[in-house]
Amino acid sequence: MEKLIVNDKSFEIYINESEILERVKGLAHEIALKEAQHKPVFLAVLNGSFMFAADLLKQINFNCEIQFIKASSYSGTTTTGNLNVQFGLNQDLAGRHVILLEDIVDTGTTIVKLKSELEKLNPASIKICTLLFKPERLVEAIKPDYTGFIIENKFVVGYGLDYNGAGRNLRHLYSEAN
Ligand code: IMP
Ligand code: MG
């Protein structure tokens, strides 16, 4: 298979764009069935979820709002456990149904910390929607409410996900090649 170099590592296609978009459509449908009546607030977690959020929200036809927050806890290919959250929320989330949009739930550390920060704002509910979920790496007692793909314990880049800042622009998802 064709190899792609990002920084100092070699990657190969893992999930191609059309498979991603097909699954994203399915996710939008699952979400619509359960959340449409709530006028939810989608909170996209930057930077990693920008492509996923855009494609997912284009498939959402019910009344909703969209906000962005920034969280980062990663350096290289391993989690550091330190979470840096920049809210920049210009809206009151009290009493609202919030759906967090994440690129990937790996150890679960980021999403657990984010969730506890958001709980302080007294939303009616907080759900987690993630494009990717690596259950083998999970250390927190948390399960995403909506998952695009359950994946093996592989480092992936593309479709918003980065390796040391690079690769976010790639339209397919790539995994590290052996
Ligand atoms: P967690 O806190 O360990 O769940 O890590 C979540 C964050 O780590 C994600 O939002 C990503 O930014 C990053 N991350 C985890 N696994 C990968 C990966 O395979 N490729 C790129 N980024 C990843
Ligand atoms: Mg990242």
Tab-separated table of C-alpha atoms and ligand atoms in Angstrom:
chain	number	residue	atom	x	y	z
A	1	MET	CA	0.000	0.000	0.000
A	2	GLU	CA	1.088	3.528	-0.712
A	3	LYS	CA	2.993	5.100	2.183
A	4	LEU	CA	2.720	8.686	3.343
A	5	ILE	CA	5.325	10.464	5.463
A	6	VAL	CA	4.159	12.859	8.199
A	7	ASN	CA	7.048	14.443	10.102
A	8	ASP	CA	9.334	11.459	10.805
A	9	LYS	CA	6.769	8.644	10.571
A	10	SER	CA	5.331	6.545	7.799
A	11	PHE	CA	1.543	6.132	7.484
A	12	GLU	CA	-0.884	4.187	5.286
A	13	ILE	CA	-4.611	4.622	4.596
A	14	TYR	CA	-6.733	3.207	7.416
A	15	ILE	CA	-10.263	4.505	6.719
A	16	ASN	CA	-10.888	6.328	3.461
A	17	GLU	CA	-12.896	9.492	3.019
A	18	SER	CA	-16.001	7.842	1.557
A	19	GLU	CA	-16.214	5.320	4.422
A	20	ILE	CA	-15.820	8.158	6.918
A	21	LEU	CA	-18.559	10.230	5.290
A	22	GLU	CA	-20.905	7.261	5.110
A	23	ARG	CA	-20.454	6.590	8.828
A	24	VAL	CA	-20.780	10.289	9.701
A	25	LYS	CA	-24.164	10.285	7.936
A	26	GLY	CA	-25.217	7.286	10.034
A	27	LEU	CA	-24.096	9.037	13.218
A	28	ALA	CA	-26.106	12.139	12.317
A	29	HIS	CA	-29.142	9.908	11.928
A	30	GLU	CA	-28.573	8.240	15.349
A	31	ILE	CA	-28.180	11.650	16.962
A	32	ALA	CA	-31.306	13.031	15.262
A	33	LEU	CA	-33.431	10.188	16.640
A	34	LYS	CA	-32.462	10.968	20.229
A	35	GLU	CA	-31.600	14.648	20.385
A	36	ALA	CA	-33.648	16.531	17.789
A	37	GLN	CA	-36.323	17.695	20.219
A	38	HIS	CA	-33.750	19.193	22.650
A	39	LYS	CA	-32.310	21.934	20.455
A	40	PRO	CA	-28.867	20.740	21.584
A	41	VAL	CA	-25.666	22.744	21.678
A	42	PHE	CA	-22.910	20.960	19.783
A	43	LEU	CA	-19.556	21.764	21.376
A	44	ALA	CA	-16.773	20.876	18.966
A	45	VAL	CA	-13.453	20.288	20.693
A	46	LEU	CA	-10.715	21.957	18.660
A	47	ASN	CA	-8.400	21.378	16.971
A	48	GLY	CA	-8.914	17.706	16.181
A	49	SER	CA	-12.667	17.678	15.583
A	50	PHE	CA	-12.877	20.471	13.018
A	51	MET	CA	-13.410	18.264	9.954
A	52	PHE	CA	-15.626	15.789	11.740
A	53	ALA	CA	-17.746	18.596	13.198
A	54	ALA	CA	-18.174	20.261	9.805
A	55	ASP	CA	-19.176	17.046	8.032
A	56	LEU	CA	-21.460	15.881	10.845
A	57	LEU	CA	-23.240	19.204	11.213
A	58	LYS	CA	-23.892	19.387	7.468
A	59	GLN	CA	-25.946	16.214	7.972
A	60	ILE	CA	-27.962	17.629	10.891
A	61	ASN	CA	-31.318	19.037	9.825
A	62	PHE	CA	-32.864	19.875	13.185
A	63	ASN	CA	-32.642	23.078	15.187
A	64	CYS	CA	-29.305	23.240	17.037
A	65	GLU	CA	-26.456	25.532	18.031
A	66	ILE	CA	-22.717	25.134	17.519
A	67	GLN	CA	-19.874	26.340	19.718
A	68	PHE	CA	-16.159	25.595	19.809
A	69	ILE	CA	-13.795	24.957	22.680
A	70	LYS	CA	-10.127	24.195	22.648
A	71	ALA	CA	-8.473	21.410	24.636
A	72	SER	CA	-5.059	19.881	24.226
A	73	SER	CA	-3.320	17.169	26.219
A	74	TYR	CA	-1.087	15.500	23.703
A	75	SER	CA	2.545	15.816	22.787
A	76	GLY	CA	3.914	13.460	20.128
A	77	THR	CA	2.153	10.082	20.107
A	78	THR	CA	1.520	9.637	23.832
A	79	THR	CA	-0.871	11.428	26.162
A	80	THR	CA	0.659	13.776	28.749
A	81	GLY	CA	-2.338	13.787	31.081
A	82	ASN	CA	-2.218	17.571	31.401
A	83	LEU	CA	-5.278	19.194	29.962
A	84	ASN	CA	-5.371	22.752	28.842
A	85	VAL	CA	-8.925	23.999	28.209
A	86	GLN	CA	-9.742	27.293	26.548
A	87	PHE	CA	-13.429	27.905	26.641
A	88	GLY	CA	-14.208	31.053	24.758
A	89	LEU	CA	-17.877	30.178	25.200
A	90	ASN	CA	-20.095	33.133	24.489
A	91	GLN	CA	-23.240	31.430	25.577
A	92	ASP	CA	-24.936	30.275	28.743
A	93	LEU	CA	-25.071	26.475	28.832
A	94	ALA	CA	-27.259	26.289	31.948
A	95	GLY	CA	-30.224	24.007	31.285
A	96	ARG	CA	-29.007	23.158	27.773
A	97	HIS	CA	-28.385	19.726	26.273
A	98	VAL	CA	-24.732	19.656	25.284
A	99	ILE	CA	-23.168	17.235	22.805
A	100	LEU	CA	-19.375	17.244	22.867
A	101	LEU	CA	-17.800	16.483	19.495
A	102	GLU	CA	-14.381	14.832	19.780
A	103	ASP	CA	-11.988	13.450	17.197
A	104	ILE	CA	-10.911	10.513	19.334
A	105	VAL	CA	-11.338	9.050	22.807
A	106	ASP	CA	-8.039	7.382	23.647
A	107	THR	CA	-7.297	7.121	27.409
A	108	GLY	CA	-10.472	9.125	28.067
A	109	THR	CA	-8.559	11.652	30.202
A	110	THR	CA	-9.408	14.656	28.033
A	111	ILE	CA	-13.106	13.975	27.812
A	112	VAL	CA	-13.479	13.223	31.538
A	113	LYS	CA	-11.756	16.484	32.486
A	114	LEU	CA	-13.724	18.456	29.927
A	115	LYS	CA	-16.962	16.948	31.120
A	116	SER	CA	-16.269	17.864	34.735
A	117	GLU	CA	-15.389	21.441	33.737
A	118	LEU	CA	-18.617	21.714	31.749
A	119	GLU	CA	-20.709	20.289	34.578
A	120	LYS	CA	-19.884	23.437	36.557
A	121	LEU	CA	-21.952	25.373	33.996
A	122	ASN	CA	-25.072	23.361	34.937
A	123	PRO	CA	-26.168	22.021	31.559
A	124	ALA	CA	-29.255	19.751	31.473
A	125	SER	CA	-27.135	16.946	29.995
A	126	ILE	CA	-23.722	16.311	28.462
A	127	LYS	CA	-23.306	13.642	25.809
A	128	ILE	CA	-20.132	12.561	24.083
A	129	CYS	CA	-19.951	12.000	20.361
A	130	THR	CA	-16.584	10.860	19.057
A	131	LEU	CA	-15.454	9.944	15.575
A	132	LEU	CA	-12.960	7.377	16.897
A	133	PHE	CA	-12.763	5.306	20.067
A	134	LYS	CA	-9.782	3.173	21.148
A	135	PRO	CA	-11.318	1.024	23.929
A	136	GLU	CA	-8.047	-0.848	24.604
A	137	ARG	CA	-6.418	2.375	25.781
A	138	LEU	CA	-9.270	3.548	27.996
A	139	VAL	CA	-8.312	4.203	31.630
A	140	GLU	CA	-11.343	6.257	32.669
A	141	ALA	CA	-14.784	4.875	33.501
A	142	ILE	CA	-16.481	6.522	30.567
A	143	LYS	CA	-18.147	5.368	27.377
A	144	PRO	CA	-18.973	7.672	24.436
A	145	ASP	CA	-22.718	8.029	23.762
A	146	TYR	CA	-22.127	8.115	19.997
A	147	THR	CA	-19.100	6.532	18.319
A	148	GLY	CA	-18.153	6.670	14.646
A	149	PHE	CA	-15.572	3.894	14.572
A	150	ILE	CA	-14.145	1.654	17.284
A	151	ILE	CA	-10.486	1.243	16.340
A	152	GLU	CA	-7.500	-0.842	17.410
A	153	ASN	CA	-4.678	0.589	19.446
A	154	LYS	CA	-2.975	2.337	16.534
A	155	PHE	CA	-1.781	5.893	16.175
A	156	VAL	CA	-3.839	7.632	13.482
A	157	VAL	CA	-3.580	10.935	11.613
A	158	GLY	CA	-5.678	12.812	9.076
A	159	TYR	CA	-9.261	14.054	8.921
A	160	GLY	CA	-8.432	16.592	11.644
A	161	LEU	CA	-6.102	14.441	13.742
A	162	ASP	CA	-2.460	15.411	13.948
A	163	TYR	CA	0.950	13.982	14.620
A	164	ASN	CA	2.919	16.799	16.302
A	165	GLY	CA	0.848	19.421	14.520
A	166	ALA	CA	0.999	17.924	11.032
A	167	GLY	CA	-1.452	15.829	9.013
A	168	ARG	CA	-4.738	17.451	10.048
A	169	ASN	CA	-5.500	18.453	6.469
A	170	LEU	CA	-5.491	14.900	5.095
A	171	ARG	CA	-8.894	13.796	3.771
A	172	HIS	CA	-8.496	10.126	4.747
A	173	LEU	CA	-7.569	8.602	8.098
A	174	TYR	CA	-4.093	7.045	8.137
A	175	SER	CA	-2.489	4.692	10.648
A	176	GLU	CA	1.164	4.293	11.433
A	177	ALA	CA	2.768	1.813	9.028
A	178	ASN	CA	5.087	-0.917	10.256
B	1	IMP	P1	-7.162	11.079	25.667
B	1	IMP	O1	-7.209	12.190	26.655
B	1	IMP	O2	-6.059	10.120	25.966
B	1	IMP	O3	-8.482	10.375	25.462
B	1	IMP	O4	-6.714	11.725	24.305
B	1	IMP	C1	-7.539	12.434	23.544
B	1	IMP	C2	-6.777	13.358	22.617
B	1	IMP	O5	-5.483	12.834	22.270
B	1	IMP	C3	-7.531	13.488	21.328
B	1	IMP	O6	-8.424	14.560	21.358
B	1	IMP	C4	-6.426	13.655	20.311
B	1	IMP	O7	-6.107	15.021	20.164
B	1	IMP	C5	-5.228	12.940	20.893
B	1	IMP	N1	-5.042	11.577	20.327
B	1	IMP	C6	-5.296	10.387	20.914
B	1	IMP	N2	-5.004	9.354	20.106
B	1	IMP	C7	-4.563	9.910	18.962
B	1	IMP	C8	-4.130	9.360	17.705
B	1	IMP	O8	-4.099	8.135	17.444
B	1	IMP	N3	-3.750	10.261	16.763
B	1	IMP	C9	-3.789	11.608	16.963
B	1	IMP	N4	-4.198	12.164	18.108
B	1	IMP	C10	-4.579	11.324	19.101
B	2	MG	MG	-4.574	16.314	19.202
